[in-house]
Tab-separated table of C-alpha atoms and ligand atoms in Angstrom:
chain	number	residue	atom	x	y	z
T	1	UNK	CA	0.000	0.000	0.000
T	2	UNK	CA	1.379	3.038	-0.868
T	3	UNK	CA	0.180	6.971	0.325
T	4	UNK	CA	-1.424	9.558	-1.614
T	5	UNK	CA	0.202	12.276	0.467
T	6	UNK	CA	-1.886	15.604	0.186
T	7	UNK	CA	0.238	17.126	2.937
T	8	UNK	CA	3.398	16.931	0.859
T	9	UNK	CA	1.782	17.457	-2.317
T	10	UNK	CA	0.103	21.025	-0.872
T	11	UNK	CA	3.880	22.211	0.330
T	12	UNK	CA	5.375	21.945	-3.198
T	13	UNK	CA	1.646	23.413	-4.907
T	14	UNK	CA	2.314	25.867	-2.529
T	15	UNK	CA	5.848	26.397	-3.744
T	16	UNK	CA	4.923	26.849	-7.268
T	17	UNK	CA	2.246	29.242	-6.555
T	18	UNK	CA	4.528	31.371	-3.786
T	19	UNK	CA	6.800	31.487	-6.945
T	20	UNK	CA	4.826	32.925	-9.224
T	21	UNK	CA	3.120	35.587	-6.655
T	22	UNK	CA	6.776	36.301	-5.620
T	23	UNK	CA	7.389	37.074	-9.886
T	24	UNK	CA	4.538	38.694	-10.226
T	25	UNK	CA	4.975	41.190	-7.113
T	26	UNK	CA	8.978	41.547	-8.537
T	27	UNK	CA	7.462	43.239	-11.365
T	28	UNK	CA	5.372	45.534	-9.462
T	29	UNK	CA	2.055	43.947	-10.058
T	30	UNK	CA	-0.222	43.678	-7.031
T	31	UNK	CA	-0.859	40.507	-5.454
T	32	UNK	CA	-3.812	38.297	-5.637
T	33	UNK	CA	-6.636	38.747	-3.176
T	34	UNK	CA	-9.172	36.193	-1.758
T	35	UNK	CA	-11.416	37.134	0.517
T	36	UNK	CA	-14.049	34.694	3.114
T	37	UNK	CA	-16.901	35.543	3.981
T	38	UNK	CA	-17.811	33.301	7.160
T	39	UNK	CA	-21.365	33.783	9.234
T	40	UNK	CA	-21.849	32.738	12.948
T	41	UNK	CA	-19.412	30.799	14.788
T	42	UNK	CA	-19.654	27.222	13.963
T	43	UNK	CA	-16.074	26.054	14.972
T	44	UNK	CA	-15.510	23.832	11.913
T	45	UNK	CA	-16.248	26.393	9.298
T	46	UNK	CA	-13.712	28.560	11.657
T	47	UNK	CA	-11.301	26.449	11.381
T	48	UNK	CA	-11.469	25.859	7.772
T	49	UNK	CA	-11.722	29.704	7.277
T	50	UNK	CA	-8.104	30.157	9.309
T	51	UNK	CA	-6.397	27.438	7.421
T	52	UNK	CA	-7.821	29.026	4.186
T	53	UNK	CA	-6.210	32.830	5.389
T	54	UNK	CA	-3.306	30.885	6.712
T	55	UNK	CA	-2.680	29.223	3.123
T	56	UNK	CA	-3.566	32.443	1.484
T	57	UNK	CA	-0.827	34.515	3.363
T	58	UNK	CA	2.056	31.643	3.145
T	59	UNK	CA	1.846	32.188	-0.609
T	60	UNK	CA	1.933	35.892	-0.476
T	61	UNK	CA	-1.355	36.882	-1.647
T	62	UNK	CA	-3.085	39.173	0.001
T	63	UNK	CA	-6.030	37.355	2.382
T	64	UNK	CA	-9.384	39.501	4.180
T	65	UNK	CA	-11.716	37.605	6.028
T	66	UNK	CA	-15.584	39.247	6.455
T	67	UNK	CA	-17.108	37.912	10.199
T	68	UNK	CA	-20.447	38.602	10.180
T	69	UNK	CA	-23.096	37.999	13.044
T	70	UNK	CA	-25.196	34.702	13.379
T	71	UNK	CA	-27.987	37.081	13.358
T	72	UNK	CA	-27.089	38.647	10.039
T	73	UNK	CA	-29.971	38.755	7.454
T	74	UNK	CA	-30.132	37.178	4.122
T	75	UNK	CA	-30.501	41.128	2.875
T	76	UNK	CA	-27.268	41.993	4.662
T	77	UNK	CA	-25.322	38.857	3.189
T	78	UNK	CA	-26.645	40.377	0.054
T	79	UNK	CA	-25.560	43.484	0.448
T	80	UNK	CA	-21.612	42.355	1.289
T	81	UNK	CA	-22.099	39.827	-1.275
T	82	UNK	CA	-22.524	42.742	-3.583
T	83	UNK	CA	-19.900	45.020	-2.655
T	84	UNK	CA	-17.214	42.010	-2.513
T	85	UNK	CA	-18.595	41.607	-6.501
T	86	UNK	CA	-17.949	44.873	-7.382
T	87	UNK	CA	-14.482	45.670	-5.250
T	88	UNK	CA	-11.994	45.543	-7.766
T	89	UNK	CA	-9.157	44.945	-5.088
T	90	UNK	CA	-10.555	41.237	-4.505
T	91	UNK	CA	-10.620	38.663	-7.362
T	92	UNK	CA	-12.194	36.006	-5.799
T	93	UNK	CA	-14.497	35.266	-2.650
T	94	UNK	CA	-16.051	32.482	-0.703
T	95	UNK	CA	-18.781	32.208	1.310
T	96	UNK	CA	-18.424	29.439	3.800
T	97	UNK	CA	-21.120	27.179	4.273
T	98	UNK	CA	-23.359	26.012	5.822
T	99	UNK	CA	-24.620	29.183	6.384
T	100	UNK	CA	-27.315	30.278	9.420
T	101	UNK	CA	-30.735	28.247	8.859
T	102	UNK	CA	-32.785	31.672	8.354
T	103	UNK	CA	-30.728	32.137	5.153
T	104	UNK	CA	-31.281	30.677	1.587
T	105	UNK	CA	-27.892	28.722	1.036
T	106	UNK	CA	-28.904	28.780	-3.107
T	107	UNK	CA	-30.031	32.140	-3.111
T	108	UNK	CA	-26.786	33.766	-1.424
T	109	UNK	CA	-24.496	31.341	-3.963
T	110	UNK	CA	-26.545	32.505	-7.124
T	111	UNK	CA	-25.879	36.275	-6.208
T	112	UNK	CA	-21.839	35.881	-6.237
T	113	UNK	CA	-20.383	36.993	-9.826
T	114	UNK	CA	-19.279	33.805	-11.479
T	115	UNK	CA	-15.872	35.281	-12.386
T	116	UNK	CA	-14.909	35.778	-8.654
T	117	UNK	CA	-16.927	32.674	-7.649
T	118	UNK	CA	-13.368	30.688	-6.705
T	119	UNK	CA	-15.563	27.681	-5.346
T	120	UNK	CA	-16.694	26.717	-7.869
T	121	UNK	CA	-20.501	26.217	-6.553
T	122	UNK	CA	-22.588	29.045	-8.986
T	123	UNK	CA	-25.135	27.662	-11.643
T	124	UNK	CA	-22.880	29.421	-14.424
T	125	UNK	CA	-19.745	27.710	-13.033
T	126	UNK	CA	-21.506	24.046	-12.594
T	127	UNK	CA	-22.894	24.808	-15.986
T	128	UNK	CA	-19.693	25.226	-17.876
T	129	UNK	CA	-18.325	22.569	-15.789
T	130	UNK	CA	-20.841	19.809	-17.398
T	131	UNK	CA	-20.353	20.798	-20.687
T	132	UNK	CA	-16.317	21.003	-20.047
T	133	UNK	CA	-16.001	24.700	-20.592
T	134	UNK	CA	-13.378	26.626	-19.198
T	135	UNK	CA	-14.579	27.645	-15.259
T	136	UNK	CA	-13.728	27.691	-11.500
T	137	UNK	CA	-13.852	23.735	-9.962
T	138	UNK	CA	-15.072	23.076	-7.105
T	139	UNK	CA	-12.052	22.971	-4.690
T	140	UNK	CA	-12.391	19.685	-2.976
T	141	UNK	CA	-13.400	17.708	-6.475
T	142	UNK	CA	-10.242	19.283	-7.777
T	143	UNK	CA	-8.207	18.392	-5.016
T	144	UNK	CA	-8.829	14.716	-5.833
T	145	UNK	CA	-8.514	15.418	-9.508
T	146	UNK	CA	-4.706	16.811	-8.539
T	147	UNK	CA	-3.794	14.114	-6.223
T	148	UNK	CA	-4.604	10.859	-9.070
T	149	UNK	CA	-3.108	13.492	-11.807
T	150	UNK	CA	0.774	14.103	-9.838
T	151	UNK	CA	0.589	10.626	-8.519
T	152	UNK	CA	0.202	8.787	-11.768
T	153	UNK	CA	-3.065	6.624	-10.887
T	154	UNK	CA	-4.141	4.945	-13.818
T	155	UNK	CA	-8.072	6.100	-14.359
T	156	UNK	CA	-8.263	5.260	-17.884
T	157	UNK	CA	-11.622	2.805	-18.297
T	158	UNK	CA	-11.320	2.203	-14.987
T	159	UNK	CA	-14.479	1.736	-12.567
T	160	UNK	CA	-14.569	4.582	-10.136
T	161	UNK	CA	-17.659	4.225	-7.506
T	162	UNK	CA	-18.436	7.582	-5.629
T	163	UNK	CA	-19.658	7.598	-2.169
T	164	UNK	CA	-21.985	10.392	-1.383
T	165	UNK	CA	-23.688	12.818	-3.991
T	166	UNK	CA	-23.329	16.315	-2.425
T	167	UNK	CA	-23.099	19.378	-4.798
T	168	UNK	CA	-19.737	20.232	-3.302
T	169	UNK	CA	-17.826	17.028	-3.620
T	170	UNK	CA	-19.809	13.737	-4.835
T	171	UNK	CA	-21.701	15.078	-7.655
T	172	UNK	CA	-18.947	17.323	-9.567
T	173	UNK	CA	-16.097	14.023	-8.725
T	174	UNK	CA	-18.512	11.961	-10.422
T	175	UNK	CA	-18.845	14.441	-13.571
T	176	UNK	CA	-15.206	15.523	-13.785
T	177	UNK	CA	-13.584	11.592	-13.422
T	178	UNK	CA	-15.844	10.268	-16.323
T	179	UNK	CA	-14.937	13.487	-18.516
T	180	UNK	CA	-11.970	12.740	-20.856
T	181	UNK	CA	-8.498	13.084	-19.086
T	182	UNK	CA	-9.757	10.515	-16.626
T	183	UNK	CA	-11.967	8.598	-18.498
T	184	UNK	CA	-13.036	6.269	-15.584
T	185	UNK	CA	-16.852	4.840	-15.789
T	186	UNK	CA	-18.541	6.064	-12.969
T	187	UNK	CA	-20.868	4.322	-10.761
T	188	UNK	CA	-22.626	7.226	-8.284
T	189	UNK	CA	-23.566	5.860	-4.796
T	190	UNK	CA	-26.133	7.516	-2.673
T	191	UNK	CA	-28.358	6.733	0.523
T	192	UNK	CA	-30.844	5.180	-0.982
T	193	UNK	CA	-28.513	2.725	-3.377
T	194	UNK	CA	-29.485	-0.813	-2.950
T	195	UNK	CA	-26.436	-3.198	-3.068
T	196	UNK	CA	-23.736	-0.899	-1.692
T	197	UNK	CA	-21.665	-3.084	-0.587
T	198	UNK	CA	-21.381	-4.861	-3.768
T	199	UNK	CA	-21.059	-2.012	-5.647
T	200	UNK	CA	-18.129	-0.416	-3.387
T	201	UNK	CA	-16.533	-4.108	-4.314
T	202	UNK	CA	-16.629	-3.904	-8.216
T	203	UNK	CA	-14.268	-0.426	-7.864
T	204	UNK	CA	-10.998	0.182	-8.813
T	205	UNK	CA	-11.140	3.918	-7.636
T	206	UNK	CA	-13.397	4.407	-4.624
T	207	UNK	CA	-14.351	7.924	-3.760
T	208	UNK	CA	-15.700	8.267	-0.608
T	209	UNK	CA	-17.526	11.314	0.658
T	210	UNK	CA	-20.521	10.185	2.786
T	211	UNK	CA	-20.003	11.696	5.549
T	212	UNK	CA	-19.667	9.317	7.892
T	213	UNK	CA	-17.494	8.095	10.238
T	214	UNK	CA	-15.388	5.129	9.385
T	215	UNK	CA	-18.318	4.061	6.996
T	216	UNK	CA	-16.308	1.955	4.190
T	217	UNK	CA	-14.996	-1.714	5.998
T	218	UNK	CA	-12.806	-4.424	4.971
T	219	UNK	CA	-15.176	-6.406	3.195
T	220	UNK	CA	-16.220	-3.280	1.093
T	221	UNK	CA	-13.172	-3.308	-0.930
T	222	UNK	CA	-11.342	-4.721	-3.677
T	223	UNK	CA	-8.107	-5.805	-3.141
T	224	UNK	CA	-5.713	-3.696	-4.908
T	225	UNK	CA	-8.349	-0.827	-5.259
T	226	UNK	CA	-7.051	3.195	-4.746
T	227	UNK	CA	-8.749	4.920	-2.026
T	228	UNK	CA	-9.593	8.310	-1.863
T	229	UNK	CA	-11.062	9.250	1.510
T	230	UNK	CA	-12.888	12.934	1.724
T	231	UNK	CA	-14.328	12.318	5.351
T	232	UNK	CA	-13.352	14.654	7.897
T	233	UNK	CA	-14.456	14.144	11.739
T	234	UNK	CA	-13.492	14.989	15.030
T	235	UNK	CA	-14.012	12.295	17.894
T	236	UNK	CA	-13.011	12.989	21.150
T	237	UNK	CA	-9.733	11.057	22.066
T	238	UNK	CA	-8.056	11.814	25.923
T	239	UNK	CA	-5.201	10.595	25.218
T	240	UNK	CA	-4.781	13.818	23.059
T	241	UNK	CA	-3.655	16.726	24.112
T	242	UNK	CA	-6.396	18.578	22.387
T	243	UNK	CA	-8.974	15.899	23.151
T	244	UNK	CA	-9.604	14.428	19.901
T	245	UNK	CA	-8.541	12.974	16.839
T	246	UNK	CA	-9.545	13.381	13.281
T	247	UNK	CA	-10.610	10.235	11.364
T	248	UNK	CA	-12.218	9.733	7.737
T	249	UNK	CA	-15.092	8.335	6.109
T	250	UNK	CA	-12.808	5.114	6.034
T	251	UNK	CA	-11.787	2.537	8.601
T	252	UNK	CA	-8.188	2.793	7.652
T	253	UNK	CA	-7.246	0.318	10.283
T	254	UNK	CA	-8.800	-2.702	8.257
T	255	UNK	CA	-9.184	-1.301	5.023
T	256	UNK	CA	-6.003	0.293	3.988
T	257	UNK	CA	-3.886	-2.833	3.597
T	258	UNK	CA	-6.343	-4.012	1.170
T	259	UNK	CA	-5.372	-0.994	-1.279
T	260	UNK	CA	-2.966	-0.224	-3.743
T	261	UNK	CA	-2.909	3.419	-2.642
T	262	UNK	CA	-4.749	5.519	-0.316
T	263	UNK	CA	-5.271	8.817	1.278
T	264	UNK	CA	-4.174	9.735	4.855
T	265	UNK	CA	-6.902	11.301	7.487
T	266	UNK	CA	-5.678	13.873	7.694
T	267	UNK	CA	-3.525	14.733	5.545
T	268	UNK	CA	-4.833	13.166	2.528
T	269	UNK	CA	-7.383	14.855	0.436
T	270	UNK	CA	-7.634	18.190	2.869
T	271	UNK	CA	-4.970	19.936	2.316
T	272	UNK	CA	-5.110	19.512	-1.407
T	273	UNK	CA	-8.757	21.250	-1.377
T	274	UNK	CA	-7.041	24.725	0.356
T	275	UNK	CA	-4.444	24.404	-2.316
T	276	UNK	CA	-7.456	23.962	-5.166
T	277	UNK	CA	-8.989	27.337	-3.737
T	278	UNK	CA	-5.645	29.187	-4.123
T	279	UNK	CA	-4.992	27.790	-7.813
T	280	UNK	CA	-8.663	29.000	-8.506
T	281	UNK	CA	-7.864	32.304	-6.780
T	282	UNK	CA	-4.608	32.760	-8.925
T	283	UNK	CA	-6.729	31.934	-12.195
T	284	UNK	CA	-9.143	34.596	-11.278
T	285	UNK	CA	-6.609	37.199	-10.642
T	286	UNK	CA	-4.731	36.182	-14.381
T	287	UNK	CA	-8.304	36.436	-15.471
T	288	UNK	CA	-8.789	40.085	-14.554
J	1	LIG	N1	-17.948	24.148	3.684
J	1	LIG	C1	-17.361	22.941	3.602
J	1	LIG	N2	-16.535	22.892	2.536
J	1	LIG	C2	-16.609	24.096	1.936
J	1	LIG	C3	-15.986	24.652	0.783
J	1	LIG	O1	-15.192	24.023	0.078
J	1	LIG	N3	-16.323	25.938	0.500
J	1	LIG	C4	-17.211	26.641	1.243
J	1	LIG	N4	-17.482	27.891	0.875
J	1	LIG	N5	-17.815	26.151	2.312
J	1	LIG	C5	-17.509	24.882	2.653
């Protein structure tokens, strides 16, 4: 079994792009901004929000986070939504999600411009994606796209089953591996699929963003198969110094000798999605 190692694949990503900020700045261009927008204080979207500033600032572009209020209104997200559109200092944005239940998730995504929309999630974006028209990915679908790419998996008529069918992760890693590049025939798995486990068995490339804990077992696998985890938890752990560990969608205990490769949690898949954002954010910026 051998590692698909986001961690170290992020550092030199990072490298490349710190590069060509650092060449662009030399010849007295600005650098590229990407701003957050993050609402209420759920601790995991915090978290993602300071590793995506962190990122931002380690390869010299220029980061801005907005905090706004849990009780902010959808007309007041609208409003910054707006001005971050039409601020020519900033050439992409994000709006972390989820977002407050009082506000429309869709209706605050359809209102950012598509050509600062650096996730990747706007109808326009998704759009061109489908028909494989130039556009902004969605970071963590891209991530895993990277991570197969540098490592040299073989996807070619392979049978990739994906785990999970969320409009950030399962749904454009489904379209973007069957698209020609990757050329893998996609099998989509979902809540309600009958047969899961035999269906998880026939894959050479499992995807697997579910969204729960240590879903995928042993006896779910195919020997030899690469194994691309997206799940991300926290479970409390004392013997921690911060009190818990992160684990995956996978039970990598049983399941990883099985594989031919597989991701890390963390360090896997994660770090690779930060490193999607900044690519996006750097395309943006060329773009303007
Ligand atoms: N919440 C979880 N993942 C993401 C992401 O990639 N982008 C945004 N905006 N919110 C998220």
């Amino acid at each position: 079994m051998q590692l698909l190692d986001g961690k170290a694949m992020a550092l030199q990503i990072k490298e490349e792009i710190a590069g060509e900020v650092r060449q662009l700045t030399q010849q007295g261009h600005r650098a590229p901004h990407l701003a957050a927008v993050i609402v209420g204080e759920d601790g995991a979207s915090m978290t993602y929000v300071a590793n995506k500033e962190k990122s931002s600032k380690e390869v010299g572009f220029t980061s801005s986070v907005y905090r706004m209020s849990e009780k902010t209104t959808e007309a007041q997200l609208l409003e910054t939504i707006e001005f971050l559109n039409n601020d020519p200092d900033i050439d992409g944005f994000i709006v972390q999600l989820p977002l407050p239940k009082h506000i429309n998730e869709q209706k605050i995504i359809n209102a950012i411009s598509p050509e600062k929309d650096v996730d990747g999630f706007t109808p326009i974006n998704i759009g061109r994606m489908v028909l494989g028209e130039e556009c902004f990915v969605p970071a963590t679908p891209m991530g895993i796209c990277t991570l197969l790419k540098r490592y040299g998996i073989e996807t070619v008529g392979k049978h990739c089953v994906v785990l999970g069918r969320s409009n950030i992760v399962g749904t454009p890693a489904a379209n973007l591996l069957s698209r020609k590049g990757f050329d893998c025939t996609v099998t989509m798995c979902h809540s309600k699929t009958q047969n899961l486990k035999e269906l998880c068995l026939q894959a050479d490339i499992l995807v697997v963003a579910i969204g729960k804990p240590e879903f995928v077992t042993a006896d779910m696998v195919k020997e030899g198969a690469v194994l691309v985890d997206v799940g991300i938890h926290r479970v409390p752990d004392a013997t921690k110094k911060n009190g818990y560990r992160v684990i995956g969608d996978v039970k990598h205990s049983e399941v990883d000798a099985k594989c031919s490769w597989t991701t890390p949690v963390p360090g896997g898949v994660g770090p690779l999605t930060i490193v999607s954002l900044l690519e996006n954010t750097l395309k943006a910026y060329k773009r303007r």
